[in-house]
Amino acid sequence: MKYWNEHFECMPREEIKILQSRRLQKLIDRVYNNVPHYREKMVAAGVEPGDIRSVDDIVKLPFTVKQDLRDTYPFGMFAVPMSEIHRIHASSGTTGKQTVVGYTARDLDIWAECMARSLTGAGAERSSVVHVAYGYGLFTGGLGAHYGAEKIGCAVIPVSSGNTARQVTILKDFKPDYICCTPSYALYLAEELYASGGSKEDINLKAGLFGAEPWTEEMRAELESKLGIKALDIYGLSEIMGPSVSCECLEQCGMHVQEDHFLIEIIDPKTGEHVKDGEQGEVVFTTLTKEGFPLIRYRTRDLSALMTEPCACGRTTARMRRLCGRTDDMLIVRGVNVFPSQIESVLLEMGETAPHYMIIVDRKGNHDTMDVQVEMTDAYFSDSVKNIENLEGKIKARLGSVLGISVGVRLVEPKTIARSEGKAKRVEDRRNLH
């Protein structure tokens, strides 16, 4: 089975635009009449529902940002009465109040549909077994992957996150075909698999759908080598829906956006203007069919680029390039923009350390400092002090060349950097910048 829903996944671009325009008109009319917050913002911007006739008119509408969701906490952005809400999810919220999202029965059906498309694009079929190691609960990952796999008819193993030793046993004994989790946790599972005396020959995985955090091509290569799989990028966020807003197919050249349900824009984060196809910018989404918690021009803070040429798989939907970071996790160190993904790329490309690291940014006097702690492999840990110092010097020189600033590097003992069962924490910024 190549496609789950060929009609929408392979629709001509002109027809996609017509469908999106029709759905956008209905959406704007609905939120104007049912969500006071949106009506106030549109009135302030001088926009009425009748002004929106096609997707080209999207630029007339104001952006929605996370602060809007906090200002209307908990249910002020819902577009239906609570009697129609069938499930509530919420983001963890590192600062301020968490973001609360409501789903109607139809919203949940559409979410399962999008996840079924994503899994099918990865090669899954009715006879497949899917191991879900995203967290279940208020986080959208676990249940989103779960219901999509069940919609196909797959056997689902709802492991959730944690208890890594048991997860490895399940991978070896139950022989699932597909795994859904964060890429950093997949690396941890691979590490534990080999530490227990196993290898990729002991498991049966064909592909993994990895998301919830930015990751690199180098990490993809590491995962594919250690687990013997196709490592695919999947994207979603609680506010828009959850995992499978977009997902790579087996061609691995961009994440297919489910454009019949989501209108994507890429903007210059400073000006708010659209950038050209292929140019990097901030991802903005409008939920075209969501009933419970519709969002209009939501600024995700994620950085990506858009490709609209057809994919070799036959799908015609626009594709997002791999996320290179977020506008709000970019570090500015001594005036230089630094993304953690740049550091990860260097470390994995060099391949002489374990794939676990921590970036520590501090300020001494008026001078910013950046130090990178990197785990050694067992082989290097037992090596001479001189060789360890030489490797530190090599990494430092390479990072300095790539980032354009001097970075301190310290190799640390194996297994000393904390592992994550969810999103990996890679940065500790000790500066008081507020």
C-alpha positions as CSV (number, residue, x, y, z in Angstrom):
1,M,0.0,0.0,0.0
2,K,1.8,3.1,-1.3
3,Y,-0.7,5.8,-0.1
4,W,-3.4,5.8,2.6
5,N,-5.5,8.4,0.9
6,E,-4.3,8.9,-2.7
7,H,-7.0,11.4,-3.6
8,F,-5.7,14.0,-1.1
9,E,-2.0,13.0,-1.1
10,C,-1.6,13.2,-4.9
11,M,-4.0,16.0,-5.7
12,P,-2.8,18.5,-8.4
13,R,-1.4,21.7,-6.9
14,E,-4.2,23.8,-8.4
15,E,-6.9,21.7,-6.9
16,I,-5.1,21.8,-3.5
17,K,-5.3,25.6,-3.6
18,I,-9.0,25.6,-4.5
19,L,-9.8,23.2,-1.7
20,Q,-7.7,25.2,0.8
21,S,-9.4,28.5,-0.3
22,R,-12.9,27.0,0.2
23,R,-12.0,25.6,3.7
24,L,-10.2,28.8,4.7
25,Q,-13.4,30.9,3.9
26,K,-15.5,28.6,6.1
27,L,-12.9,28.6,8.9
28,I,-12.7,32.4,9.1
29,D,-16.5,32.8,9.1
30,R,-16.7,30.2,11.9
31,V,-14.1,31.7,14.2
32,Y,-15.3,35.2,13.6
33,N,-18.7,34.2,14.9
34,N,-17.6,31.8,17.6
35,V,-14.3,32.9,19.1
36,P,-14.4,36.5,20.6
37,H,-10.6,36.7,20.7
38,Y,-10.4,36.2,16.9
39,R,-13.2,38.6,16.2
40,E,-11.5,41.3,18.3
41,K,-8.2,40.8,16.5
42,M,-9.9,40.9,13.0
43,V,-11.9,44.0,13.9
44,A,-8.7,45.7,15.1
45,A,-7.0,44.7,11.8
46,G,-9.9,46.0,9.8
47,V,-10.7,42.6,8.3
48,E,-14.1,41.0,7.9
49,P,-14.8,37.3,6.9
50,G,-16.0,38.5,3.4
51,D,-12.5,39.9,2.7
52,I,-11.0,36.3,2.7
53,R,-11.8,34.8,-0.7
54,S,-8.8,32.6,-1.3
55,V,-5.5,31.5,0.4
56,D,-3.9,34.5,-1.2
57,D,-5.9,36.7,1.2
58,I,-4.3,34.9,4.2
59,V,-1.8,37.8,4.6
60,K,-4.7,40.1,5.5
61,L,-5.2,38.2,8.8
62,P,-3.2,38.9,11.9
63,F,-0.8,36.3,13.3
64,T,-1.6,34.2,16.4
65,V,1.2,33.8,18.9
66,K,1.6,31.7,22.0
67,Q,0.8,34.7,24.2
68,D,-2.7,34.8,22.7
69,L,-3.2,31.2,24.0
70,R,-1.9,32.1,27.4
71,D,-4.2,35.2,27.5
72,T,-7.2,33.1,26.8
73,Y,-6.3,30.2,29.1
74,P,-7.7,27.6,29.5
75,F,-10.6,27.4,27.0
76,G,-11.0,30.9,25.6
77,M,-9.9,29.9,22.1
78,F,-12.3,26.9,21.8
79,A,-14.8,27.4,18.9
80,V,-17.3,24.9,20.1
81,P,-19.1,24.4,23.5
82,M,-17.5,22.0,26.0
83,S,-20.3,19.4,25.3
84,E,-18.6,18.9,21.9
85,I,-15.1,18.5,23.2
86,H,-14.1,14.8,23.4
87,R,-10.5,15.2,24.5
88,I,-8.1,17.8,26.0
89,H,-4.4,17.8,25.6
90,A,-1.9,20.4,27.0
91,S,1.7,21.3,26.3
92,S,4.2,21.1,29.1
93,G,4.9,24.8,29.0
94,T,8.4,25.7,30.1
95,T,7.4,29.2,30.9
96,G,4.0,30.6,31.9
97,K,0.8,28.7,31.7
98,Q,0.6,25.5,29.6
99,T,-1.2,25.6,26.3
100,V,-4.6,23.8,26.4
101,V,-6.0,22.2,23.2
102,G,-9.5,20.7,22.7
103,Y,-10.5,18.1,20.1
104,T,-14.0,17.2,18.8
105,A,-14.7,13.7,17.7
106,R,-14.1,14.8,14.1
107,D,-10.8,16.4,15.1
108,L,-9.6,13.1,16.5
109,D,-10.7,11.3,13.4
110,I,-8.7,13.7,11.2
111,W,-5.7,13.3,13.5
112,A,-5.8,9.5,13.1
113,E,-6.2,10.0,9.4
114,C,-3.1,12.2,9.1
115,M,-1.1,9.7,11.2
116,A,-2.3,6.8,9.1
117,R,-1.0,8.7,6.0
118,S,2.4,9.2,7.8
119,L,2.8,5.6,8.8
120,T,1.7,4.3,5.4
121,G,4.3,6.6,3.8
122,A,6.9,4.9,6.0
123,G,5.8,1.5,4.6
124,A,3.4,0.4,7.4
125,E,0.4,-1.8,6.5
126,R,-2.4,-3.7,8.2
127,S,-0.1,-6.5,9.3
128,S,2.6,-4.2,10.8
129,V,3.4,-4.0,14.5
130,V,4.0,-0.5,15.8
131,H,6.0,0.2,19.0
132,V,4.9,3.6,20.4
133,A,7.5,5.0,22.8
134,Y,6.3,8.6,22.9
135,G,4.7,9.6,26.2
136,Y,1.0,9.1,26.7
137,G,-1.1,11.5,28.6
138,L,-1.4,15.3,28.1
139,F,1.5,15.2,25.7
140,T,0.1,14.6,22.2
141,G,2.8,12.2,21.0
142,G,1.7,8.8,22.3
143,L,-2.0,8.9,21.6
144,G,-1.5,10.6,18.3
145,A,0.7,7.8,17.0
146,H,-1.4,5.1,18.6
147,Y,-4.8,6.0,17.0
148,G,-3.2,6.5,13.6
149,A,-1.6,3.0,13.7
150,E,-4.9,1.5,14.8
151,K,-6.7,3.2,12.0
152,I,-4.6,1.3,9.5
153,G,-5.2,-1.9,11.4
154,C,-1.7,-2.3,12.8
155,A,-1.0,-4.1,16.1
156,V,0.0,-1.3,18.5
157,I,2.4,-1.8,21.5
158,P,1.6,1.2,23.7
159,V,4.8,1.2,25.7
160,S,4.9,5.0,26.3
161,S,8.2,6.5,27.5
162,G,10.5,5.2,30.2
163,N,11.7,1.8,31.5
164,T,14.3,1.6,28.8
165,A,15.5,-1.9,29.7
166,R,11.9,-3.2,29.2
167,Q,11.6,-1.3,25.9
168,V,14.8,-3.1,24.6
169,T,13.4,-6.4,25.7
170,I,10.1,-5.7,23.8
171,L,12.1,-4.7,20.7
172,K,14.0,-8.0,20.8
173,D,11.1,-10.3,21.8
174,F,8.0,-8.7,20.2
175,K,9.8,-7.8,17.0
176,P,7.8,-4.6,16.1
177,D,8.3,-3.3,12.5
178,Y,8.0,0.4,13.3
179,I,8.9,2.6,16.3
180,C,7.7,6.1,17.1
181,C,9.7,8.2,19.6
182,T,12.1,11.1,19.9
183,P,15.3,10.7,18.0
184,S,17.4,11.2,21.1
185,Y,15.5,8.4,22.9
186,A,15.9,6.2,19.9
187,L,19.7,6.7,20.2
188,Y,19.4,5.8,23.9
189,L,17.5,2.6,23.1
190,A,20.2,1.7,20.6
191,E,22.9,2.3,23.2
192,E,21.1,0.1,25.7
193,L,20.5,-2.6,23.1
194,Y,24.2,-2.9,22.4
195,A,25.1,-2.5,26.1
196,S,22.9,-5.5,26.8
197,G,24.9,-7.6,24.3
198,G,22.4,-7.2,21.5
199,S,22.6,-5.7,18.0
200,K,20.4,-4.6,15.1
201,E,20.3,-8.3,14.0
202,D,18.3,-9.0,17.2
203,I,15.4,-6.7,16.3
204,N,13.0,-6.4,13.4
205,L,12.5,-2.7,12.9
206,K,12.1,-1.4,9.4
207,A,11.6,2.3,10.1
208,G,11.3,4.8,12.8
209,L,9.1,8.0,12.9
210,F,11.1,10.4,15.0
211,G,10.0,13.9,16.1
212,A,9.3,16.3,18.9
213,E,12.8,17.8,18.7
214,P,15.2,19.1,16.0
215,W,17.7,16.5,14.8
216,T,20.3,16.3,12.1
217,E,21.3,14.3,9.1
218,E,24.2,13.0,11.1
219,M,21.9,11.7,13.8
220,R,19.8,10.1,11.0
221,A,22.9,8.2,9.8
222,E,23.7,7.1,13.3
223,L,20.2,5.8,14.0
224,E,20.1,4.0,10.6
225,S,23.5,2.4,11.2
226,K,22.8,1.2,14.8
227,L,19.2,0.1,14.4
228,G,19.2,-1.0,10.7
229,I,16.2,1.1,9.8
230,K,15.0,4.0,7.7
231,A,14.9,7.0,10.1
232,L,12.1,9.4,9.1
233,D,11.3,12.8,10.4
234,I,7.8,13.5,11.6
235,Y,6.5,16.9,12.7
236,G,3.7,18.2,14.8
237,L,2.9,20.4,17.7
238,S,0.2,20.3,20.3
239,E,-1.3,23.6,19.3
240,I,-1.8,22.6,15.6
241,M,-2.8,18.9,16.2
242,G,0.1,16.7,17.3
243,P,2.4,14.4,15.4
244,S,1.8,13.9,11.6
245,V,1.1,17.5,10.6
246,S,3.9,16.6,8.2
247,C,6.1,13.5,7.8
248,E,8.8,12.2,5.5
249,C,8.1,9.3,3.2
250,L,10.7,6.7,2.4
251,E,12.3,9.1,-0.1
252,Q,13.6,11.1,2.9
253,C,13.6,14.4,1.1
254,G,11.2,16.6,3.1
255,M,8.2,16.2,5.3
256,H,4.9,16.0,3.4
257,V,2.4,18.5,4.8
258,Q,-1.2,17.3,5.1
259,E,-2.3,20.3,3.0
260,D,-6.0,19.5,2.9
261,H,-6.0,20.1,6.7
262,F,-3.2,22.6,7.2
263,L,-2.2,25.7,5.4
264,I,1.5,26.3,5.8
265,E,3.4,29.6,5.3
266,I,7.1,30.3,5.7
267,I,7.8,33.9,6.8
268,D,10.8,36.1,7.6
269,P,10.7,36.0,11.4
270,K,11.7,39.7,11.6
271,T,9.3,41.2,9.0
272,G,6.5,38.7,8.8
273,E,6.7,38.7,5.0
274,H,6.6,35.5,3.0
275,V,9.9,34.1,1.8
276,K,10.4,32.3,-1.5
277,D,10.1,28.5,-1.8
278,G,13.3,26.9,-0.7
279,E,14.3,29.9,1.6
280,Q,14.5,29.3,5.3
281,G,12.1,31.1,7.6
282,E,9.6,30.6,10.4
283,V,6.8,28.1,10.0
284,V,3.3,29.4,10.3
285,F,0.2,27.2,10.3
286,T,-3.5,27.7,9.8
287,T,-5.7,24.7,10.8
288,L,-8.3,24.5,7.9
289,T,-10.6,21.8,9.3
290,K,-10.0,21.8,13.1
291,E,-13.3,22.3,15.0
292,G,-12.5,22.4,18.7
293,F,-9.4,24.6,18.7
294,P,-8.8,26.3,15.3
295,L,-5.7,28.4,14.9
296,I,-5.1,31.1,12.3
297,R,-1.6,32.0,11.2
298,Y,0.0,30.5,14.3
299,R,3.7,31.4,14.6
300,T,5.4,28.1,15.6
301,R,8.9,29.6,16.1
302,D,10.2,26.5,14.2
303,L,12.6,27.3,11.3
304,S,12.3,25.4,8.0
305,A,11.9,25.9,4.3
306,L,9.2,24.8,1.9
307,M,9.4,22.7,-1.3
308,T,6.4,22.4,-3.7
309,E,7.8,20.4,-6.6
310,P,6.5,16.8,-6.7
311,C,8.2,14.1,-4.7
312,A,9.6,11.0,-6.3
313,C,7.0,9.0,-4.2
314,G,4.2,10.5,-6.3
315,R,2.7,12.8,-3.6
316,T,2.1,16.4,-4.6
317,T,1.8,17.9,-1.2
318,A,4.3,20.6,-0.2
319,R,7.2,19.4,1.9
320,M,9.0,21.0,4.8
321,R,12.7,20.7,5.0
322,R,14.2,19.3,8.2
323,L,13.9,21.8,11.1
324,C,17.2,23.6,11.8
325,G,16.1,24.9,15.2
326,R,13.7,27.5,16.6
327,T,13.7,31.2,16.7
328,D,13.5,31.0,20.4
329,D,16.2,28.4,21.0
330,M,18.8,30.1,18.9
331,L,21.7,31.1,21.2
332,I,23.3,34.5,20.6
333,V,26.9,34.2,21.9
334,R,29.2,37.2,21.5
335,G,26.9,38.5,18.7
336,V,27.0,35.2,16.8
337,N,23.8,33.1,16.1
338,V,24.4,29.5,17.3
339,F,22.0,26.6,17.0
340,P,22.5,23.4,19.0
341,S,21.9,21.4,15.8
342,Q,25.2,22.9,14.3
343,I,27.2,21.5,17.2
344,E,25.4,18.1,17.0
345,S,26.3,18.0,13.3
346,V,30.0,18.5,13.9
347,L,30.1,15.9,16.7
348,L,28.3,13.2,14.8
349,E,30.2,14.0,11.6
350,M,33.5,13.5,13.3
351,G,32.2,10.3,14.8
352,E,34.9,10.0,17.5
353,T,32.7,10.5,20.5
354,A,29.4,9.2,21.8
355,P,26.4,11.1,20.5
356,H,25.6,12.7,23.9
357,Y,26.5,16.2,24.7
358,M,25.6,19.3,26.8
359,I,26.1,22.9,25.8
360,I,26.8,25.3,28.7
361,V,26.6,29.0,28.1
362,D,27.7,31.5,30.8
363,R,28.7,35.1,31.2
364,K,31.9,36.0,33.0
365,G,32.1,39.7,33.5
366,N,30.8,41.1,30.2
367,H,32.1,38.1,28.2
368,D,29.9,35.2,27.0
369,T,31.4,31.8,27.2
370,M,30.3,28.5,25.6
371,D,31.5,25.1,26.7
372,V,30.5,21.8,25.2
373,Q,30.7,18.6,27.3
374,V,30.9,15.5,25.1
375,E,30.8,11.9,26.2
376,M,33.8,9.7,25.3
377,T,33.3,6.2,23.9
378,D,34.5,3.4,26.2
379,A,37.5,3.0,23.9
380,Y,38.6,6.6,24.2
381,F,38.0,6.7,28.0
382,S,40.6,4.0,28.4
383,D,43.0,5.9,26.1
384,S,45.9,8.1,27.2
385,V,45.4,11.6,28.5
386,K,47.4,12.9,25.6
387,N,45.1,11.3,23.0
388,I,42.1,12.6,24.9
389,E,43.5,16.1,24.9
390,N,44.3,15.8,21.2
391,L,40.7,14.9,20.5
392,E,39.4,17.8,22.5
393,G,41.6,20.1,20.5
394,K,40.3,18.6,17.2
395,I,36.7,19.1,18.2
396,K,37.4,22.6,19.5
397,A,39.0,23.6,16.2
398,R,36.2,22.2,14.1
399,L,33.5,23.9,16.2
400,G,35.4,27.2,16.0
401,S,35.5,26.9,12.3
402,V,31.8,26.1,11.9
403,L,30.4,28.5,14.5
404,G,32.8,31.4,14.0
405,I,33.5,31.7,17.7
406,S,35.8,30.0,20.2
407,V,34.2,27.2,22.1
408,G,35.5,25.3,25.1
409,V,35.4,21.5,24.8
410,R,35.6,18.9,27.6
411,L,35.4,15.2,27.1
412,V,33.6,13.5,30.0
413,E,33.2,9.8,31.1
414,P,30.8,7.5,29.3
415,K,27.2,7.6,30.7
416,T,27.7,10.8,32.7
417,I,25.4,13.1,30.6
418,A,21.8,12.6,31.6
419,R,19.6,10.6,29.1
420,S,16.2,11.8,28.2
421,E,13.0,9.7,27.7
422,G,11.3,12.6,26.0
423,K,12.7,15.8,24.5
424,A,16.5,16.0,25.0
425,K,17.8,18.9,27.1
426,R,20.9,20.0,25.2
427,V,21.5,23.5,26.5
428,E,22.1,25.1,29.9
429,D,22.1,28.8,29.6
430,R,23.4,30.3,32.9
431,R,23.4,33.9,31.8
432,N,21.0,36.3,33.4
433,L,19.7,37.9,30.3
434,H,16.4,39.2,31.6
